[in-house]
PDB file of N, CA and C in Angstrom:
ATOM      1  N   MET A 116     175.675 127.608 170.564  1.00  0.00           N
ATOM      2  CA  MET A 116     174.590 127.210 169.700  1.00  0.00           C
ATOM      3  C   MET A 116     174.040 128.434 168.980  1.00  0.00           C
ATOM      4  N   ALA A 117     173.759 128.243 167.733  1.00  0.00           N
ATOM      5  CA  ALA A 117     173.195 129.322 166.923  1.00  0.00           C
ATOM      6  C   ALA A 117     171.672 129.285 166.995  1.00  0.00           C
ATOM      7  N   ALA A 118     171.061 130.388 166.655  1.00  0.00           N
ATOM      8  CA  ALA A 118     169.600 130.465 166.646  1.00  0.00           C
ATOM      9  C   ALA A 118     169.047 129.631 165.501  1.00  0.00           C
ATOM     10  N   GLN A 119     167.934 128.977 165.743  1.00  0.00           N
ATOM     11  CA  GLN A 119     167.310 128.131 164.746  1.00  0.00           C
ATOM     12  C   GLN A 119     165.959 128.726 164.352  1.00  0.00           C
ATOM     13  N   PRO A 120     165.556 128.547 163.074  1.00  0.00           N
ATOM     14  CA  PRO A 120     164.252 129.070 162.660  1.00  0.00           C
ATOM     15  C   PRO A 120     163.114 128.292 163.334  1.00  0.00           C
ATOM     16  N   LYS A 121     162.073 129.026 163.714  1.00  0.00           N
ATOM     17  CA  LYS A 121     160.936 128.397 164.390  1.00  0.00           C
ATOM     18  C   LYS A 121     160.063 127.615 163.416  1.00  0.00           C
ATOM     19  N   LYS A 122     159.878 128.187 162.197  1.00  0.00           N
ATOM     20  CA  LYS A 122     159.060 127.526 161.190  1.00  0.00           C
ATOM     21  C   LYS A 122     159.764 127.589 159.847  1.00  0.00           C
ATOM     22  N   LYS A 123     159.411 126.661 158.980  1.00  0.00           N
ATOM     23  CA  LYS A 123     159.982 126.645 157.635  1.00  0.00           C
ATOM     24  C   LYS A 123     159.367 127.770 156.808  1.00  0.00           C
ATOM     25  N   LEU A 124     160.222 128.527 156.123  1.00  0.00           N
ATOM     26  CA  LEU A 124     159.718 129.586 155.249  1.00  0.00           C
ATOM     27  C   LEU A 124     159.264 128.975 153.932  1.00  0.00           C
ATOM     28  N   SER A 125     158.119 129.418 153.463  1.00  0.00           N
ATOM     29  CA  SER A 125     157.622 128.911 152.194  1.00  0.00           C
ATOM     30  C   SER A 125     158.493 129.430 151.050  1.00  0.00           C
ATOM     31  N   ARG A 126     158.371 128.798 149.917  1.00  0.00           N
ATOM     32  CA  ARG A 126     159.164 129.166 148.746  1.00  0.00           C
ATOM     33  C   ARG A 126     158.844 130.589 148.292  1.00  0.00           C
ATOM     34  N   SER A 127     157.562 130.948 148.310  1.00  0.00           N
ATOM     35  CA  SER A 127     157.175 132.292 147.869  1.00  0.00           C
ATOM     36  C   SER A 127     157.664 133.359 148.849  1.00  0.00           C
ATOM     37  N   ARG A 128     157.661 133.053 150.131  1.00  0.00           N
ATOM     38  CA  ARG A 128     158.090 134.037 151.125  1.00  0.00           C
ATOM     39  C   ARG A 128     159.589 134.323 151.011  1.00  0.00           C
ATOM     40  N   SER A 129     160.377 133.274 150.814  1.00  0.00           N
ATOM     41  CA  SER A 129     161.818 133.497 150.683  1.00  0.00           C
ATOM     42  C   SER A 129     162.149 134.158 149.350  1.00  0.00           C
ATOM     43  N   ARG A 130     161.399 133.857 148.301  1.00  0.00           N
ATOM     44  CA  ARG A 130     161.642 134.504 147.006  1.00  0.00           C
ATOM     45  C   ARG A 130     161.244 135.977 147.033  1.00  0.00           C
ATOM     46  N   LYS A 131     160.203 136.314 147.793  1.00  0.00           N
ATOM     47  CA  LYS A 131     159.830 137.726 147.950  1.00  0.00           C
ATOM     48  C   LYS A 131     160.960 138.504 148.614  1.00  0.00           C
ATOM     49  N   ARG A 132     161.606 137.899 149.581  1.00  0.00           N
ATOM     50  CA  ARG A 132     162.702 138.554 150.278  1.00  0.00           C
ATOM     51  C   ARG A 132     163.888 138.778 149.334  1.00  0.00           C
ATOM     52  N   PHE A 133     164.210 137.792 148.520  1.00  0.00           N
ATOM     53  CA  PHE A 133     165.346 137.912 147.609  1.00  0.00           C
ATOM     54  C   PHE A 133     165.044 138.786 146.398  1.00  0.00           C
ATOM     55  N   SER A 134     163.774 139.032 146.110  1.00  0.00           N
ATOM     56  CA  SER A 134     163.429 139.829 144.931  1.00  0.00           C
ATOM     57  C   SER A 134     163.843 141.284 145.086  1.00  0.00           C
ATOM     58  N   THR A 135     164.014 141.753 146.307  1.00  0.00           N
ATOM     59  CA  THR A 135     164.422 143.144 146.517  1.00  0.00           C
ATOM     60  C   THR A 135     165.905 143.354 146.262  1.00  0.00           C
ATOM     61  N   LYS A 136     166.662 142.294 146.121  1.00  0.00           N
ATOM     62  CA  LYS A 136     168.112 142.399 145.947  1.00  0.00           C
ATOM     63  C   LYS A 136     168.542 142.377 144.487  1.00  0.00           C
ATOM     64  N   THR A 137     167.624 142.553 143.573  1.00  0.00           N
ATOM     65  CA  THR A 137     167.968 142.535 142.158  1.00  0.00           C
ATOM     66  C   THR A 137     168.502 143.895 141.732  1.00  0.00           C
ATOM     67  N   PHE A 138     169.252 143.908 140.637  1.00  0.00           N
ATOM     68  CA  PHE A 138     169.752 145.158 140.084  1.00  0.00           C
ATOM     69  C   PHE A 138     168.639 145.840 139.309  1.00  0.00           C
ATOM     70  N   LYS A 139     168.501 147.119 139.519  1.00  0.00           N
ATOM     71  CA  LYS A 139     167.497 147.888 138.792  1.00  0.00           C
ATOM     72  C   LYS A 139     168.182 148.610 137.642  1.00  0.00           C
ATOM     73  N   PRO A 140     167.545 148.709 136.485  1.00  0.00           N
ATOM     74  CA  PRO A 140     168.179 149.395 135.357  1.00  0.00           C
ATOM     75  C   PRO A 140     168.346 150.882 135.650  1.00  0.00           C
ATOM     76  N   THR A 141     169.446 151.451 135.147  1.00  0.00           N
ATOM     77  CA  THR A 141     169.694 152.873 135.373  1.00  0.00           C
ATOM     78  C   THR A 141     168.717 153.690 134.551  1.00  0.00           C
ATOM     79  N   LYS A 142     168.237 154.754 135.136  1.00  0.00           N
ATOM     80  CA  LYS A 142     167.287 155.617 134.443  1.00  0.00           C
ATOM     81  C   LYS A 142     168.067 156.671 133.679  1.00  0.00           C
ATOM     82  N   LEU A 143     167.737 156.823 132.411  1.00  0.00           N
ATOM     83  CA  LEU A 143     168.437 157.767 131.555  1.00  0.00           C
ATOM     84  C   LEU A 143     167.580 158.991 131.310  1.00  0.00           C
ATOM     85  N   GLY A 144     168.243 160.127 131.237  1.00  0.00           N
ATOM     86  CA  GLY A 144     167.575 161.358 130.844  1.00  0.00           C
ATOM     87  C   GLY A 144     167.983 161.691 129.423  1.00  0.00           C
ATOM     88  N   THR A 145     167.593 162.843 128.935  1.00  0.00           N
ATOM     89  CA  THR A 145     168.007 163.266 127.607  1.00  0.00           C
ATOM     90  C   THR A 145     168.845 164.525 127.729  1.00  0.00           C
ATOM     91  N   CYS A 146     169.820 164.645 126.867  1.00  0.00           N
ATOM     92  CA  CYS A 146     170.679 165.827 126.839  1.00  0.00           C
ATOM     93  C   CYS A 146     169.854 167.005 126.314  1.00  0.00           C
ATOM     94  N   ALA A 147     169.979 168.148 126.975  1.00  0.00           N
ATOM     95  CA  ALA A 147     169.218 169.327 126.562  1.00  0.00           C
ATOM     96  C   ALA A 147     169.735 169.898 125.250  1.00  0.00           C
ATOM     97  N   ASN A 148     170.995 169.614 124.921  1.00  0.00           N
ATOM     98  CA  ASN A 148     171.597 170.173 123.718  1.00  0.00           C
ATOM     99  C   ASN A 148     171.380 169.281 122.495  1.00  0.00           C
ATOM    100  N   CYS A 149     171.728 167.995 122.608  1.00  0.00           N
ATOM    101  CA  CYS A 149     171.681 167.116 121.428  1.00  0.00           C
ATOM    102  C   CYS A 149     170.563 166.076 121.487  1.00  0.00           C
ATOM    103  N   LYS A 150     169.813 166.018 122.573  1.00  0.00           N
ATOM    104  CA  LYS A 150     168.659 165.124 122.743  1.00  0.00           C
ATOM    105  C   LYS A 150     169.016 163.637 122.736  1.00  0.00           C
ATOM    106  N   LYS A 151     170.268 163.287 123.027  1.00  0.00           N
ATOM    107  CA  LYS A 151     170.658 161.885 123.114  1.00  0.00           C
ATOM    108  C   LYS A 151     170.526 161.426 124.561  1.00  0.00           C
ATOM    109  N   PRO A 152     170.336 160.110 124.795  1.00  0.00           N
ATOM    110  CA  PRO A 152     170.210 159.631 126.172  1.00  0.00           C
ATOM    111  C   PRO A 152     171.518 159.809 126.943  1.00  0.00           C
ATOM    112  N   VAL A 153     171.400 160.246 128.204  1.00  0.00           N
ATOM    113  CA  VAL A 153     172.577 160.488 129.032  1.00  0.00           C
ATOM    114  C   VAL A 153     172.233 160.139 130.481  1.00  0.00           C
ATOM    115  N   VAL A 154     173.221 159.646 131.228  1.00  0.00           N
ATOM    116  CA  VAL A 154     173.045 159.339 132.641  1.00  0.00           C
ATOM    117  C   VAL A 154     172.893 160.658 133.398  1.00  0.00           C
ATOM    118  N   PRO A 155     171.955 160.757 134.333  1.00  0.00           N
ATOM    119  CA  PRO A 155     171.757 162.018 135.054  1.00  0.00           C
ATOM    120  C   PRO A 155     173.001 162.454 135.827  1.00  0.00           C
ATOM    121  N   HIS A 156     173.197 163.770 135.931  1.00  0.00           N
ATOM    122  CA  HIS A 156     174.294 164.398 136.670  1.00  0.00           C
ATOM    123  C   HIS A 156     175.665 164.074 136.087  1.00  0.00           C
ATOM    124  N   THR A 157     175.735 163.822 134.789  1.00  0.00           N
ATOM    125  CA  THR A 157     177.012 163.590 134.122  1.00  0.00           C
ATOM    126  C   THR A 157     177.068 164.411 132.841  1.00  0.00           C
ATOM    127  N   VAL A 158     178.281 164.575 132.328  1.00  0.00           N
ATOM    128  CA  VAL A 158     178.487 165.304 131.080  1.00  0.00           C
ATOM    129  C   VAL A 158     178.047 164.419 129.920  1.00  0.00           C
ATOM    130  N   CYS A 159     177.412 165.009 128.921  1.00  0.00           N
ATOM    131  CA  CYS A 159     177.001 164.266 127.729  1.00  0.00           C
ATOM    132  C   CYS A 159     178.254 163.859 126.964  1.00  0.00           C
ATOM    133  N   GLU A 160     178.367 162.576 126.624  1.00  0.00           N
ATOM    134  CA  GLU A 160     179.548 162.083 125.936  1.00  0.00           C
ATOM    135  C   GLU A 160     179.586 162.495 124.477  1.00  0.00           C
ATOM    136  N   SER A 161     178.439 162.753 123.892  1.00  0.00           N
ATOM    137  CA  SER A 161     178.416 163.049 122.463  1.00  0.00           C
ATOM    138  C   SER A 161     178.673 164.520 122.165  1.00  0.00           C
ATOM    139  N   CYS A 162     178.206 165.440 123.038  1.00  0.00           N
ATOM    140  CA  CYS A 162     178.383 166.866 122.738  1.00  0.00           C
ATOM    141  C   CYS A 162     179.213 167.613 123.780  1.00  0.00           C
ATOM    142  N   GLY A 163     179.393 167.057 124.989  1.00  0.00           N
ATOM    143  CA  GLY A 163     180.221 167.690 126.008  1.00  0.00           C
ATOM    144  C   GLY A 163     179.528 168.764 126.819  1.00  0.00           C
ATOM    145  N   PHE A 164     178.202 168.832 126.781  1.00  0.00           N
ATOM    146  CA  PHE A 164     177.464 169.847 127.535  1.00  0.00           C
ATOM    147  C   PHE A 164     177.022 169.286 128.883  1.00  0.00           C
ATOM    148  N   TYR A 165     176.980 170.171 129.907  1.00  0.00           N
ATOM    149  CA  TYR A 165     176.453 169.828 131.222  1.00  0.00           C
ATOM    150  C   TYR A 165     175.761 171.060 131.780  1.00  0.00           C
ATOM    151  N   LYS A 166     174.492 170.937 132.106  1.00  0.00           N
ATOM    152  CA  LYS A 166     173.655 172.031 132.602  1.00  0.00           C
ATOM    153  C   LYS A 166     173.669 173.228 131.664  1.00  0.00           C
ATOM    154  N   GLY A 167     173.623 172.977 130.371  1.00  0.00           N
ATOM    155  CA  GLY A 167     173.528 174.050 129.388  1.00  0.00           C
ATOM    156  C   GLY A 167     174.834 174.737 129.065  1.00  0.00           C
ATOM    157  N   LYS A 168     175.952 174.246 129.597  1.00  0.00           N
ATOM    158  CA  LYS A 168     177.249 174.868 129.333  1.00  0.00           C
ATOM    159  C   LYS A 168     178.196 173.856 128.706  1.00  0.00           C
ATOM    160  N   GLN A 169     179.066 174.342 127.815  1.00  0.00           N
ATOM    161  CA  GLN A 169     180.080 173.488 127.197  1.00  0.00           C
ATOM    162  C   GLN A 169     181.169 173.225 128.234  1.00  0.00           C
ATOM    163  N   VAL A 170     181.346 171.961 128.609  1.00  0.00           N
ATOM    164  CA  VAL A 170     182.312 171.599 129.634  1.00  0.00           C
ATOM    165  C   VAL A 170     183.519 170.902 129.019  1.00  0.00           C
ATOM    166  N   LEU A 171     183.272 170.045 128.041  1.00  0.00           N
ATOM    167  CA  LEU A 171     184.339 169.289 127.392  1.00  0.00           C
ATOM    168  C   LEU A 171     184.374 169.589 125.910  1.00  0.00           C
ATOM    169  N   LYS A 172     185.578 169.585 125.369  1.00  0.00           N
ATOM    170  CA  LYS A 172     185.715 169.645 123.920  1.00  0.00           C
ATOM    171  C   LYS A 172     185.715 168.209 123.424  1.00  0.00           C
ATOM    172  N   VAL A 173     184.754 167.887 122.597  1.00  0.00           N
ATOM    173  CA  VAL A 173     184.622 166.521 122.112  1.00  0.00           C
ATOM    174  C   VAL A 173     185.405 166.402 120.818  1.00  0.00           C
ATOM    175  N   ALA A 174     186.373 165.495 120.812  1.00  0.00           N
ATOM    176  CA  ALA A 174     187.185 165.268 119.621  1.00  0.00           C
ATOM    177  C   ALA A 174     186.460 164.303 118.691  1.00  0.00           C
ATOM    178  N   GLU A 175     186.763 164.395 117.421  1.00  0.00           N
ATOM    179  CA  GLU A 175     186.168 163.479 116.458  1.00  0.00           C
ATOM    180  C   GLU A 175     186.781 162.101 116.641  1.00  0.00           C
ATOM    181  N   LYS A 176     186.005 161.086 116.338  1.00  0.00           N
ATOM    182  CA  LYS A 176     186.506 159.725 116.468  1.00  0.00           C
ATOM    183  C   LYS A 176     187.518 159.446 115.366  1.00  0.00           C
ATOM    184  N   VAL A 177     188.638 158.867 115.754  1.00  0.00           N
ATOM    185  CA  VAL A 177     189.704 158.552 114.811  1.00  0.00           C
ATOM    186  C   VAL A 177     189.651 157.061 114.535  1.00  0.00           C
ATOM    187  N   GLU A 178     189.644 156.713 113.261  1.00  0.00           N
ATOM    188  CA  GLU A 178     189.636 155.310 112.889  1.00  0.00           C
ATOM    189  C   GLU A 178     191.071 154.812 112.776  1.00  0.00           C
ATOM    190  N   ILE A 179     191.325 153.663 113.365  1.00  0.00           N
ATOM    191  CA  ILE A 179     192.648 153.066 113.317  1.00  0.00           C
ATOM    192  C   ILE A 179     192.614 151.946 112.291  1.00  0.00           C
ATOM    193  N   LYS A 180     193.537 152.022 111.347  1.00  0.00           N
ATOM    194  CA  LYS A 180     193.603 151.006 110.305  1.00  0.00           C
ATOM    195  C   LYS A 180     194.764 150.071 110.595  1.00  0.00           C
ATOM    196  N   LYS A 181     194.548 148.793 110.337  1.00  0.00           N
ATOM    197  CA  LYS A 181     195.611 147.817 110.522  1.00  0.00           C
ATOM    198  C   LYS A 181     196.517 147.833 109.302  1.00  0.00           C
ATOM    199  N   VAL A 182     197.802 147.765 109.555  1.00  0.00           N
ATOM    200  CA  VAL A 182     198.780 147.718 108.477  1.00  0.00           C
ATOM    201  C   VAL A 182     199.216 146.272 108.340  1.00  0.00           C
ATOM    202  N   GLU A 183     199.079 145.753 107.129  1.00  0.00           N
ATOM    203  CA  GLU A 183     199.469 144.372 106.899  1.00  0.00           C
ATOM    204  C   GLU A 183     200.976 144.294 106.743  1.00  0.00           C
ATOM    205  N   LYS A 184     201.554 143.283 107.371  1.00  0.00           N
ATOM    206  CA  LYS A 184     203.000 143.092 107.274  1.00  0.00           C
ATOM    207  C   LYS A 184     203.318 142.359 105.975  1.00  0.00           C
ATOM    208  N   ASP A 185     204.426 142.759 105.359  1.00  0.00           N
ATOM    209  CA  ASP A 185     204.870 142.079 104.144  1.00  0.00           C
ATOM    210  C   ASP A 185     205.437 140.718 104.513  1.00  0.00           C
ATOM    211  N   GLU A 186     205.057 139.715 103.740  1.00  0.00           N
ATOM    212  CA  GLU A 186     205.579 138.372 103.998  1.00  0.00           C
ATOM    213  C   GLU A 186     206.993 138.282 103.464  1.00  0.00           C
ATOM    214  N   ARG A 187     207.865 137.677 104.225  1.00  0.00           N
ATOM    215  CA  ARG A 187     209.279 137.566 103.827  1.00  0.00           C
ATOM    216  C   ARG A 187     209.584 136.207 103.293  1.00  0.00           C
TER     217      ARG A 187
END
């Protein structure tokens, strides 16, 4: 036999318990070099700096164009 609850939990009491299991939004900091929002303890994606040092070489974005096929 499994344990049974002694009293019925009210709706507010059970919702209070489940409210702690929600996802919290990630807190963003700002890059010291380019002032863009960045996740803490990670390299800035836009400039490649981390703790005031250049860590990554950031390449320029390349645009890909679609080539239309000739109809036969």
